[in-house]
XYZ file of C-alpha atoms in Angstrom:
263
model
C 59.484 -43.974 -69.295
C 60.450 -41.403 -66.834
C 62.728 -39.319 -68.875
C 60.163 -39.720 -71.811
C 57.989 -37.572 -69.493
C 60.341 -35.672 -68.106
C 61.487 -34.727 -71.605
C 57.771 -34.330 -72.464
C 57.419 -31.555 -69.607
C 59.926 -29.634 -70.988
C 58.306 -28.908 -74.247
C 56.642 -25.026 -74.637
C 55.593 -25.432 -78.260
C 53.746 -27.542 -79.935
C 53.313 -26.991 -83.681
C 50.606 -29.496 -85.373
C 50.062 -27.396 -88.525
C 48.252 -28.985 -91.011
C 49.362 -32.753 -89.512
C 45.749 -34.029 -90.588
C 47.488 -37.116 -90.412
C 46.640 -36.839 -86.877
C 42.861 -37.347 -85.578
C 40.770 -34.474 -82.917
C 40.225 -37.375 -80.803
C 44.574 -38.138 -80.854
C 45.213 -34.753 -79.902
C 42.746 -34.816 -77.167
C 44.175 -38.017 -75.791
C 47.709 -36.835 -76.130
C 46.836 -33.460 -73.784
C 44.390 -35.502 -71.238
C 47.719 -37.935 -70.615
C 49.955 -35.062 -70.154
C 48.503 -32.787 -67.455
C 52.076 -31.641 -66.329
C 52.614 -30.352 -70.215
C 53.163 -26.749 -69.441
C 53.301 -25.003 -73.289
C 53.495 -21.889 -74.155
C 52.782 -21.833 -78.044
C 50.410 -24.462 -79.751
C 50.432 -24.050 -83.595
C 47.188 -26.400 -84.793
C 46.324 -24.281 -88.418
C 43.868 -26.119 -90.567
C 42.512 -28.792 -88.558
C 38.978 -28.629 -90.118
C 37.561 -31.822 -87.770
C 39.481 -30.356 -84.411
C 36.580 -30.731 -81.745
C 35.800 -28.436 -78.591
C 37.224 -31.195 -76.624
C 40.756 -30.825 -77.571
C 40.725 -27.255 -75.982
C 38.673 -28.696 -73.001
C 41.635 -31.158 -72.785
C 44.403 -28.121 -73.388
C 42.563 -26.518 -70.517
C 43.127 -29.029 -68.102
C 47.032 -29.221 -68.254
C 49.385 -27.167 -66.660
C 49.843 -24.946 -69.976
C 46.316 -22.807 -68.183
C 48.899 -21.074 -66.288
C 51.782 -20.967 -69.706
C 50.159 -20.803 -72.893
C 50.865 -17.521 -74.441
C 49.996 -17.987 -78.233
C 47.804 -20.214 -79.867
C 46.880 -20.545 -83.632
C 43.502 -22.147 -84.932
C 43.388 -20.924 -88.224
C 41.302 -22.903 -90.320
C 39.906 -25.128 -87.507
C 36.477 -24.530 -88.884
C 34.934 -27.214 -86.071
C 35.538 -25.274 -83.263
C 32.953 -23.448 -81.360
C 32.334 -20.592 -78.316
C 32.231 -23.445 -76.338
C 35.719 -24.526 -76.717
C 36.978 -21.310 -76.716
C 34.991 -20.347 -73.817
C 36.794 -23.565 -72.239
C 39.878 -22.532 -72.682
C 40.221 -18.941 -72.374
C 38.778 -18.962 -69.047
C 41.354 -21.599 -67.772
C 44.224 -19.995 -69.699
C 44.256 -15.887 -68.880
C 48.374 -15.534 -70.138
C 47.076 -15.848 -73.908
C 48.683 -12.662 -75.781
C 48.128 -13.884 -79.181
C 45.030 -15.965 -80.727
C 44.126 -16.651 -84.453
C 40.962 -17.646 -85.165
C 41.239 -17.144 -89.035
C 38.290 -18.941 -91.053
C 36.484 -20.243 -87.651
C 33.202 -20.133 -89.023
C 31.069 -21.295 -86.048
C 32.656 -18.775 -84.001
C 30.087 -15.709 -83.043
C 30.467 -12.398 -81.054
C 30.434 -14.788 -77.719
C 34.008 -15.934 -78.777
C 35.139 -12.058 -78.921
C 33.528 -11.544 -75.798
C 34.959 -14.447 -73.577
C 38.764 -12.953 -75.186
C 37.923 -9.127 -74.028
C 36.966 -10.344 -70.418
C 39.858 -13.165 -70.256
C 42.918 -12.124 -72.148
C 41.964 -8.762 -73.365
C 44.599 -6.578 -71.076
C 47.156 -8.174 -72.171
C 46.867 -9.312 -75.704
C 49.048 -8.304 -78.448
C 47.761 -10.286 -81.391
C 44.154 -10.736 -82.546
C 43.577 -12.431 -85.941
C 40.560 -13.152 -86.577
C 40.943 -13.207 -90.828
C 37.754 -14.016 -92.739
C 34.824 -14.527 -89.778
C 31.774 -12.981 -91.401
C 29.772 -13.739 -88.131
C 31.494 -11.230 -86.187
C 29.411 -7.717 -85.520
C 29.452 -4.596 -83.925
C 28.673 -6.456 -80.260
C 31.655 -8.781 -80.390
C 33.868 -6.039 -81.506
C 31.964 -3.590 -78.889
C 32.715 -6.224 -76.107
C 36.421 -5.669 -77.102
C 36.136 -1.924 -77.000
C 34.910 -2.473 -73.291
C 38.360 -3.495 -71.835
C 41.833 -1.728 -71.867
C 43.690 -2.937 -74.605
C 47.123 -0.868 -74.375
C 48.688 -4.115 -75.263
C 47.135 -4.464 -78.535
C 49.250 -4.306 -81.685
C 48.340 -6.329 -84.783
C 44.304 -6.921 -85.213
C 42.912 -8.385 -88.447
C 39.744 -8.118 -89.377
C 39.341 -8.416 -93.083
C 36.253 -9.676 -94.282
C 33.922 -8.770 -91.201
C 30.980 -7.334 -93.533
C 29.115 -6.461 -89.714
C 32.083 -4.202 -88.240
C 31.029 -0.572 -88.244
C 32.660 2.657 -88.124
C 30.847 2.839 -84.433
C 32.542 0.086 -83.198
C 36.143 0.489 -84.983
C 35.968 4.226 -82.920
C 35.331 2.527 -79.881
C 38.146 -0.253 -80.554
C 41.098 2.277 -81.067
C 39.977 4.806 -78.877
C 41.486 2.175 -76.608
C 44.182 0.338 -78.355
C 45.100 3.236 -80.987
C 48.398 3.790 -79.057
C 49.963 0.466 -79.208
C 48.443 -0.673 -82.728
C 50.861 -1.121 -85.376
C 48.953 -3.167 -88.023
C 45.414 -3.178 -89.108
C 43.803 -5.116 -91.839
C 40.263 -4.161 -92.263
C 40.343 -5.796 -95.726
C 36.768 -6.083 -97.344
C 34.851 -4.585 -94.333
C 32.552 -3.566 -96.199
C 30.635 -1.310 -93.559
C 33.383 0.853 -92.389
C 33.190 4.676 -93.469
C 35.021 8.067 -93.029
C 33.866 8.021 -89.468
C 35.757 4.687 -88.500
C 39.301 6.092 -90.949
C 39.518 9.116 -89.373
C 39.097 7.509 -85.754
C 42.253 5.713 -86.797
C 43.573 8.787 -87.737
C 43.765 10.379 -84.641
C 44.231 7.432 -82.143
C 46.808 5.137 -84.028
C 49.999 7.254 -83.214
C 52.270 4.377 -84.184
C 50.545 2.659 -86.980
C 52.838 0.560 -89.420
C 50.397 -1.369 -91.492
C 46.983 0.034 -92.792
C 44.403 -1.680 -95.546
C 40.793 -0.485 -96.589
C 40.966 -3.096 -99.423
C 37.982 -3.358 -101.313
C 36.279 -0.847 -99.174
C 33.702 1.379 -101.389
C 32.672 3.961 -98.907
C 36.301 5.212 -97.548
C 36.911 8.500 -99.188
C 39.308 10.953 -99.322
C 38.033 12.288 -96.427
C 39.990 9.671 -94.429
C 43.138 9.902 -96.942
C 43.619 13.982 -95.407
C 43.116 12.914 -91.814
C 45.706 10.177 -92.214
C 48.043 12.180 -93.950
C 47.640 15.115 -91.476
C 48.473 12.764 -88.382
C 51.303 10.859 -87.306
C 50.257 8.268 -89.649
C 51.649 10.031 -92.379
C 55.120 9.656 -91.176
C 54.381 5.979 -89.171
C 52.703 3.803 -92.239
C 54.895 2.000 -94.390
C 52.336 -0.276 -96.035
C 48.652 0.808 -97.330
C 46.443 -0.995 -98.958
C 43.788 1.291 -100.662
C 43.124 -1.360 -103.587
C 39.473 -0.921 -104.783
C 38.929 2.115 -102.954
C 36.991 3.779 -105.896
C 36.103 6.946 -103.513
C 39.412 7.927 -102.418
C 41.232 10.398 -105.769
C 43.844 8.225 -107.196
C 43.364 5.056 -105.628
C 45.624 3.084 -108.338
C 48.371 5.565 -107.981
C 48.510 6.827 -111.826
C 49.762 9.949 -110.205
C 52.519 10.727 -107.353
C 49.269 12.505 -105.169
C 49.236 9.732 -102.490
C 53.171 8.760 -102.403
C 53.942 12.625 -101.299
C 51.029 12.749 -98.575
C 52.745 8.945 -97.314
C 56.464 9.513 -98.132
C 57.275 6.637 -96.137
C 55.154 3.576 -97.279
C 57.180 0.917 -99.609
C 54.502 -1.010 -100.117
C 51.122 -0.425 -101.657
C 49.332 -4.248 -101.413
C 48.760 -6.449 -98.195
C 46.767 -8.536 -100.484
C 47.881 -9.945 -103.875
């Protein structure tokens, strides 16, 4: 028994993906008898049933002071209150996926900007129509310099106002953003990106029907234009050209390969 824990305490990741085999209430008994467990990674993507109290009980171990990544995509169970739990225990988190968290609201973004928000790196956060302009504003309220790959898509409630505010702070470090199917951003927010992402890799407005070409000639007269090798303009009705019939936006983005985040 003592070099079962021993060997326990040595393990920094933890992937559960998808083991629905495996009960909430397991979980949470499995972290509760294992307070020395000091992880750095916990993978638990689509557990629909995972309750609060698992990340009560992941707050409560040694990983507080460890855990760097942590993946919930698809626990669609979870609330603020368990991330509230265990974001203010754990302040070394650098990346966090909340994907398809749909009880989640702007109180989850804010507990994230005043925890972990100077030093994360990832923020996923795929497919949470609850999230607005305050959640996203609470995020443009701390120094994100850390900040590289945030994913948005399908936040119908994200403006232009707050996307400024956003990479007025991180736009140096960011090299991916998917603002898939946000539906409110305009000109305003694209051309923001424009001239504050200096290193940007990865760019999508799918689906968006009110970026124009407007944000196309800021892009392509920034840094952007020599950074980006994906975009994703798919559905873009306003912007000239959006289905590439002609070789208008390969020239003004000679270095994109790929056209489609989404397929």
């Amino acid at each position: 028994d003592v070099e079962l824990d021993l060997i326990q305490s040595k393990i920094i990741s933890l992937n559960l993906n998808a083991a629905h085999g495996i009960s909430s209430k397991s979980i949470e008994l499995f972290l509760q008898s294992r307070p020395y467990l000091k992880l750095q990674e916990l993978q638990l993507f689509w557990h629909p049933r995972l309750e609060d109290a698992v990340l009560q009980a992941l707050a409560t171990t040694d990983s507080r002071n460890t855990l760097t990544s942590i993946n919930l995509s698809g626990c669609q169970n979870i609330s603020d209150l368990g991330l509230n739990l265990m974001c203010r225990a754990c302040r070394s988190i650098t990346k966090i996926n909340i994907t398809r968290c749909p009880k989640l609201t702007d109180g989850t973004l804010k507990i994230i900007a005043q925890t972990n928000g100077h030093h994360l790196q990832d923020l996923i956060a795929y497919a949470n129509s609850n999230f607005t302009d305050v959640g996203y504003g609470e995020l443009a309220n701390v120094n994100l310099t850390k900040l590289q790959n945030f994913d948005s898509c399908g936040a119908r409630f994200f403006t232009s106002h707050a996307l400024t505010a956003l990479v007025r702070k991180a736009g140096l470090s960011l090299l991916s953003l998917n603002l898939s199917w946000c539906v409110s951003i305009d000109d305003q927010g694209g051309i923001a990106i424009a001239h504050h992402c200096s290193s940007l890799q990865l760019l999508s407005f799918h689906g968006n029907q009110f970026i124009s070409d407007r944000t196309i000639e800021a892009l392509a007269q920034s840094s952007c234009a020599i950074t980006l090798n994906t975009l994703d303009l798919s559905g873009c009705s306003r912007v000239s050209d959006y289905r590439r019939n002609t070789t208008r936006l390969p020239s003004l983005f000679p270095h994109v390969s790929s056209w489609t985040v989404h397929r």
